[in-house]
Amino acid sequence: MSDYYGNQPQDVRPGIDARRLWAGGVATAVVAALLAVVGLLIARGIFEVEVLAPKGEGVWGNASTTTYALVAAAVALLATGLMHLLSVATPAPSQFFGWIMVLVTLIAVVLPLTLTVTPSAKIATAVINLVIGLVIAAVVNSMAASARTLHRRRSQQSATPPTPPPTRQQWTQQDPPTRYYDR
């Protein structure tokens, strides 16, 4: 069955514009890194909480602001890669991505709470990780939605080329328009 223009039905498959997705992923990595720096500056500078600077050798060691920002950027790039993989391999990429990011963010929130540091440092680190995780998940998910495309494949039912719509000259020869003043 063809439409008015003679086009055959098409097989439509969802796809993703990889360039747009990864450009957005790099931008998300910059946002995540800056968010980590802002979170540490607020915790250390305003609230005077020694975030990621435990007295002993804990899980985090003596991580610096730069390292924390780079890890946040790397997580954003990993999230972009995960979204790309899910977009080409699963039927509902946003749902799977959402669940995975919620669980990864939950791990990032709970992990600092297990450290042997002051409670204020535990809570501040957990809050910073929560904000970074939620921002990465929301931004990657929304930019992946804008990078989605539809790939069309023509059906092989008919080998005849589609017929173009009639030109204005053909239309006027076949069915001249009726004018109100010709009545």
XYZ file of N, CA and C in Angstrom, residues 23-154:
396
model
N 29.155 15.205 21.953
C 29.401 16.636 22.211
C 28.695 17.042 23.499
N 27.477 16.564 23.670
C 26.761 16.821 24.917
C 27.427 16.131 26.100
N 28.010 14.962 25.877
C 28.720 14.248 26.940
C 29.945 15.000 27.419
N 30.679 15.587 26.474
C 31.851 16.390 26.863
C 31.402 17.626 27.646
N 30.335 18.266 27.184
C 29.811 19.430 27.916
C 29.328 19.021 29.308
N 28.711 17.858 29.421
C 28.269 17.359 30.723
C 29.464 17.084 31.628
N 30.550 16.593 31.064
C 31.758 16.346 31.855
C 32.315 17.647 32.425
N 32.284 18.700 31.635
C 32.742 20.010 32.120
C 31.836 20.490 33.255
N 30.532 20.342 33.073
C 29.573 20.754 34.110
C 29.814 19.951 35.391
N 29.999 18.638 35.266
C 30.217 17.793 36.451
C 31.503 18.176 37.179
N 32.557 18.446 36.423
C 33.825 18.844 37.054
C 33.670 20.164 37.800
N 33.027 21.118 37.168
C 32.814 22.411 37.822
C 31.898 22.282 39.037
N 30.917 21.416 38.936
C 30.014 21.182 40.066
C 30.772 20.579 41.249
N 31.708 19.686 40.974
C 32.532 19.111 42.047
C 33.376 20.189 42.720
N 33.960 21.065 41.922
C 34.771 22.149 42.479
C 33.905 23.066 43.339
N 32.746 23.436 42.828
C 31.833 24.309 43.584
C 31.413 23.639 44.888
N 31.063 22.356 44.821
C 30.662 21.634 46.034
C 31.765 21.600 47.080
N 32.990 21.344 46.640
C 34.115 21.318 47.583
C 34.415 22.707 48.136
N 34.327 23.714 47.286
C 34.563 25.085 47.769
C 33.518 25.497 48.800
N 32.279 25.132 48.572
C 31.221 25.467 49.540
C 31.459 24.722 50.852
N 31.720 23.412 50.747
C 31.912 22.618 51.963
C 33.136 23.074 52.754
N 34.262 23.259 52.047
C 35.497 23.626 52.737
C 35.541 25.107 53.106
N 35.133 25.960 52.188
C 35.270 27.404 52.397
C 34.186 28.010 53.245
N 32.947 27.641 53.014
C 31.841 28.258 53.749
C 31.549 27.512 55.047
N 31.434 26.177 54.962
C 31.064 25.398 56.141
C 32.271 24.842 56.902
N 33.483 25.071 56.390
C 34.722 24.633 57.024
C 34.708 23.137 57.361
N 34.242 22.348 56.393
C 34.214 20.894 56.543
C 35.343 20.329 55.698
N 36.162 19.474 56.291
C 37.281 18.883 55.565
C 36.789 17.718 54.709
N 36.265 18.047 53.540
C 35.755 17.024 52.637
C 36.916 16.397 51.891
N 36.918 15.083 51.843
C 37.937 14.292 51.144
C 39.353 14.568 51.644
N 39.461 14.936 52.889
C 40.780 15.136 53.479
C 40.816 14.446 54.838
N 40.661 13.097 54.835
C 40.624 12.388 56.121
C 41.978 12.427 56.828
N 41.924 12.337 58.149
C 43.146 12.379 58.950
C 44.000 11.136 58.700
N 43.340 9.974 58.584
C 44.073 8.734 58.315
C 43.941 8.360 56.848
N 44.366 7.162 56.533
C 44.248 6.679 55.161
C 42.927 5.923 55.036
N 41.885 6.601 54.610
C 40.586 5.976 54.415
C 40.438 5.473 52.990
N 39.227 5.219 52.607
C 38.937 4.743 51.256
C 39.382 5.762 50.219
N 39.227 7.037 50.549
C 39.549 8.092 49.593
C 41.020 8.523 49.633
N 41.762 8.124 50.614
C 43.138 8.612 50.749
C 43.121 10.111 50.984
N 44.023 10.851 50.348
C 43.984 12.311 50.488
C 43.685 12.939 49.112
N 42.518 12.661 48.639
C 42.090 13.143 47.322
C 42.048 14.664 47.303
N 42.416 15.237 46.181
C 42.429 16.693 46.048
C 41.211 17.156 45.249
N 41.023 18.446 45.200
C 39.916 19.030 44.444
C 40.035 18.686 42.967
N 41.238 18.750 42.430
C 41.448 18.443 41.010
C 41.095 16.997 40.705
N 41.529 16.092 41.552
C 41.224 14.674 41.349
C 39.724 14.433 41.402
N 39.057 15.048 42.362
C 37.613 14.882 42.510
C 36.883 15.422 41.282
N 37.332 16.557 40.772
C 36.721 17.139 39.573
C 36.956 16.247 38.363
N 38.154 15.705 38.224
C 38.446 14.817 37.094
C 37.642 13.522 37.165
N 37.448 13.007 38.370
C 36.635 11.797 38.534
C 35.178 12.097 38.165
N 34.676 13.257 38.564
C 33.311 13.635 38.203
C 33.166 13.749 36.683
N 34.151 14.323 36.017
C 34.129 14.433 34.554
C 34.175 13.049 33.913
N 35.006 12.166 34.450
C 35.099 10.802 33.915
C 33.782 10.054 34.076
N 33.114 10.265 35.204
C 31.817 9.620 35.424
C 30.796 10.121 34.398
N 30.837 11.404 34.079
C 29.925 11.949 33.070
C 30.193 11.325 31.699
N 31.462 11.142 31.359
C 31.798 10.508 30.076
C 31.395 9.034 30.069
N 31.567 8.356 31.197
C 31.121 6.965 31.298
C 29.599 6.872 31.171
N 28.898 7.819 31.766
C 27.437 7.845 31.652
C 27.011 8.068 30.196
N 27.740 8.913 29.479
C 27.442 9.136 28.065
C 27.673 7.858 27.264
N 28.767 7.171 27.543
C 29.035 5.901 26.870
C 27.964 4.863 27.172
N 27.536 4.816 28.426
C 26.463 3.905 28.807
C 25.180 4.236 28.058
N 24.842 5.517 27.979
C 23.634 5.911 27.261
C 23.739 5.568 25.778
N 24.914 5.766 25.195
C 25.106 5.417 23.785
C 24.878 3.922 23.578
N 25.480 3.107 24.425
C 25.318 1.661 24.335
C 23.849 1.268 24.496
N 23.201 1.808 25.506
C 21.796 1.479 25.740
C 20.911 1.946 24.586
N 21.249 3.076 23.977
C 20.432 3.618 22.883
C 20.473 2.745 21.634
N 21.583 2.074 21.407
C 21.672 1.233 20.218
C 21.355 -0.232 20.504
N 21.271 -0.611 21.779
C 21.127 -2.034 22.090
C 19.870 -2.418 22.864
N 19.164 -1.473 23.453
C 18.012 -1.838 24.280
C 16.738 -1.158 23.792
N 15.593 -1.741 24.105
C 14.328 -1.155 23.635
C 13.893 0.110 24.371
N 14.294 0.287 25.603
C 13.894 1.467 26.380
C 15.127 2.043 27.072
N 15.996 2.715 26.317
C 17.269 3.148 26.901
C 17.135 4.104 28.077
N 16.173 5.001 28.048
C 16.026 5.970 29.134
C 15.656 5.305 30.449
N 14.822 4.280 30.387
C 14.447 3.582 31.615
C 15.641 2.860 32.234
N 16.365 2.122 31.405
C 17.530 1.414 31.929
C 18.580 2.391 32.440
N 18.810 3.462 31.683
C 19.792 4.454 32.097
C 19.392 5.077 33.432
N 18.122 5.412 33.577
C 17.643 6.010 34.826
C 17.888 5.105 36.022
N 17.539 3.834 35.882
C 17.742 2.900 36.986
C 19.224 2.712 37.308
N 20.038 2.566 36.288
C 21.469 2.384 36.526
C 22.058 3.604 37.216
N 21.689 4.795 36.758
C 22.232 6.014 37.365
C 21.744 6.216 38.794
N 20.508 5.867 39.067
C 20.010 5.971 40.444
C 20.822 5.059 41.361
N 21.082 3.842 40.918
C 21.823 2.901 41.756
C 23.287 3.305 41.919
N 23.911 3.779 40.843
C 25.305 4.237 40.939
C 25.400 5.458 41.858
N 24.446 6.367 41.727
C 24.428 7.552 42.590
C 24.202 7.153 44.042
N 23.344 6.182 44.269
C 23.115 5.694 45.631
C 24.400 5.108 46.227
N 25.162 4.383 45.433
C 26.450 3.861 45.906
C 27.389 5.014 46.256
N 27.409 6.036 45.388
C 28.280 7.195 45.622
C 27.857 7.988 46.848
N 26.592 7.914 47.217
C 26.105 8.609 48.418
C 26.413 7.788 49.669
N 26.228 6.487 49.598
C 26.422 5.643 50.783
C 27.905 5.433 51.093
N 28.735 5.329 50.083
C 30.162 5.057 50.299
C 30.831 6.043 51.253
N 30.668 7.356 51.104
C 31.317 8.274 52.054
C 30.805 8.123 53.480
N 29.596 7.635 53.625
C 29.038 7.460 54.967
C 29.714 6.324 55.722
N 30.467 5.489 55.016
C 31.174 4.374 55.661
C 32.603 4.726 56.039
N 33.072 5.926 55.698
C 34.447 6.338 55.990
C 34.630 6.626 57.480
N 35.859 6.584 57.904
C 36.179 6.894 59.302
C 36.651 8.347 59.388
N 35.736 9.252 59.139
C 35.995 10.694 59.224
C 34.876 11.316 60.043
N 34.946 12.599 60.225
C 33.912 13.283 61.012
C 32.565 13.166 60.298
N 31.496 13.160 61.062
C 30.162 13.063 60.450
C 29.881 14.201 59.464
N 30.388 15.393 59.760
C 30.140 16.508 58.841
C 30.807 16.268 57.482
N 32.003 15.677 57.468
C 32.690 15.367 56.212
C 31.955 14.265 55.455
N 31.430 13.279 56.188
C 30.660 12.205 55.557
C 29.425 12.775 54.853
N 28.705 13.604 55.584
C 27.457 14.149 55.040
C 27.734 15.091 53.875
N 28.728 15.932 54.011
C 29.054 16.869 52.926
C 29.458 16.122 51.652
N 30.277 15.095 51.788
C 30.698 14.312 50.625
C 29.508 13.593 50.001
N 28.654 13.038 50.837
C 27.474 12.346 50.335
C 26.556 13.306 49.559
N 26.374 14.507 50.091
C 25.515 15.496 49.429
C 26.120 15.934 48.095
N 27.425 16.170 48.081
C 28.085 16.561 46.825
C 27.946 15.449 45.790
N 28.164 14.199 46.204
C 28.023 13.072 45.292
C 26.591 12.933 44.778
N 25.622 13.170 45.649
C 24.220 13.105 45.249
C 23.908 14.147 44.176
N 24.343 15.366 44.405
C 24.066 16.436 43.440
C 24.748 16.151 42.106
N 26.009 15.737 42.149
C 26.730 15.434 40.913
C 26.046 14.289 40.156
N 25.680 13.240 40.862
C 25.024 12.096 40.226
C 23.695 12.454 39.589
N 22.886 13.232 40.308
C 21.581 13.622 39.765
C 21.723 14.540 38.553
N 22.680 15.454 38.615
C 22.890 16.367 37.480
C 23.376 15.586 36.255
N 24.330 14.696 36.449
C 24.820 13.899 35.318
C 23.683 13.079 34.712
N 22.909 12.409 35.554
C 21.812 11.574 35.052
C 20.788 12.403 34.280
N 20.399 13.542 34.833
C 19.381 14.366 34.180
C 19.882 14.960 32.869
N 21.100 15.478 32.868
C 21.619 16.132 31.657
C 21.881 15.110 30.557
N 22.507 13.987 30.878
C 22.781 12.975 29.850
C 21.469 12.416 29.294
N 20.510 12.173 30.154
C 19.228 11.643 29.691
C 18.514 12.623 28.765
N 18.490 13.901 29.130
C 17.788 14.879 28.295
C 18.530 15.155 26.994
N 19.852 15.195 27.021
C 20.564 15.451 25.764
C 20.531 14.232 24.862
N 20.448 13.032 25.412
C 20.303 11.837 24.582
C 18.936 11.830 23.902
N 17.925 12.325 24.608
C 16.601 12.417 23.994
C 16.613 13.373 22.804
N 17.380 14.436 22.894
C 17.449 15.373 21.769
C 18.364 14.869 20.662
N 19.200 13.874 20.942
C 20.091 13.322 19.921
C 19.498 12.091 19.238
N 18.299 11.689 19.655
C 17.672 10.517 19.028
C 17.205 10.851 17.625
N 17.331 9.876 16.741
C 16.916 10.028 15.351
C 16.100 8.809 14.951
N 15.535 8.871 13.762
C 14.843 7.716 13.186
C 15.563 7.333 11.905
N 15.951 6.084 11.806
C 16.577 5.570 10.586
C 15.481 4.884 9.781
N 15.336 5.278 8.544
C 14.286 4.706 7.698
C 14.904 3.784 6.655
N 14.264 2.649 6.497
C 14.657 1.693 5.474
C 13.446 1.438 4.610
N 13.586 1.591 3.306
C 12.460 1.358 2.407
C 12.134 -0.131 2.352
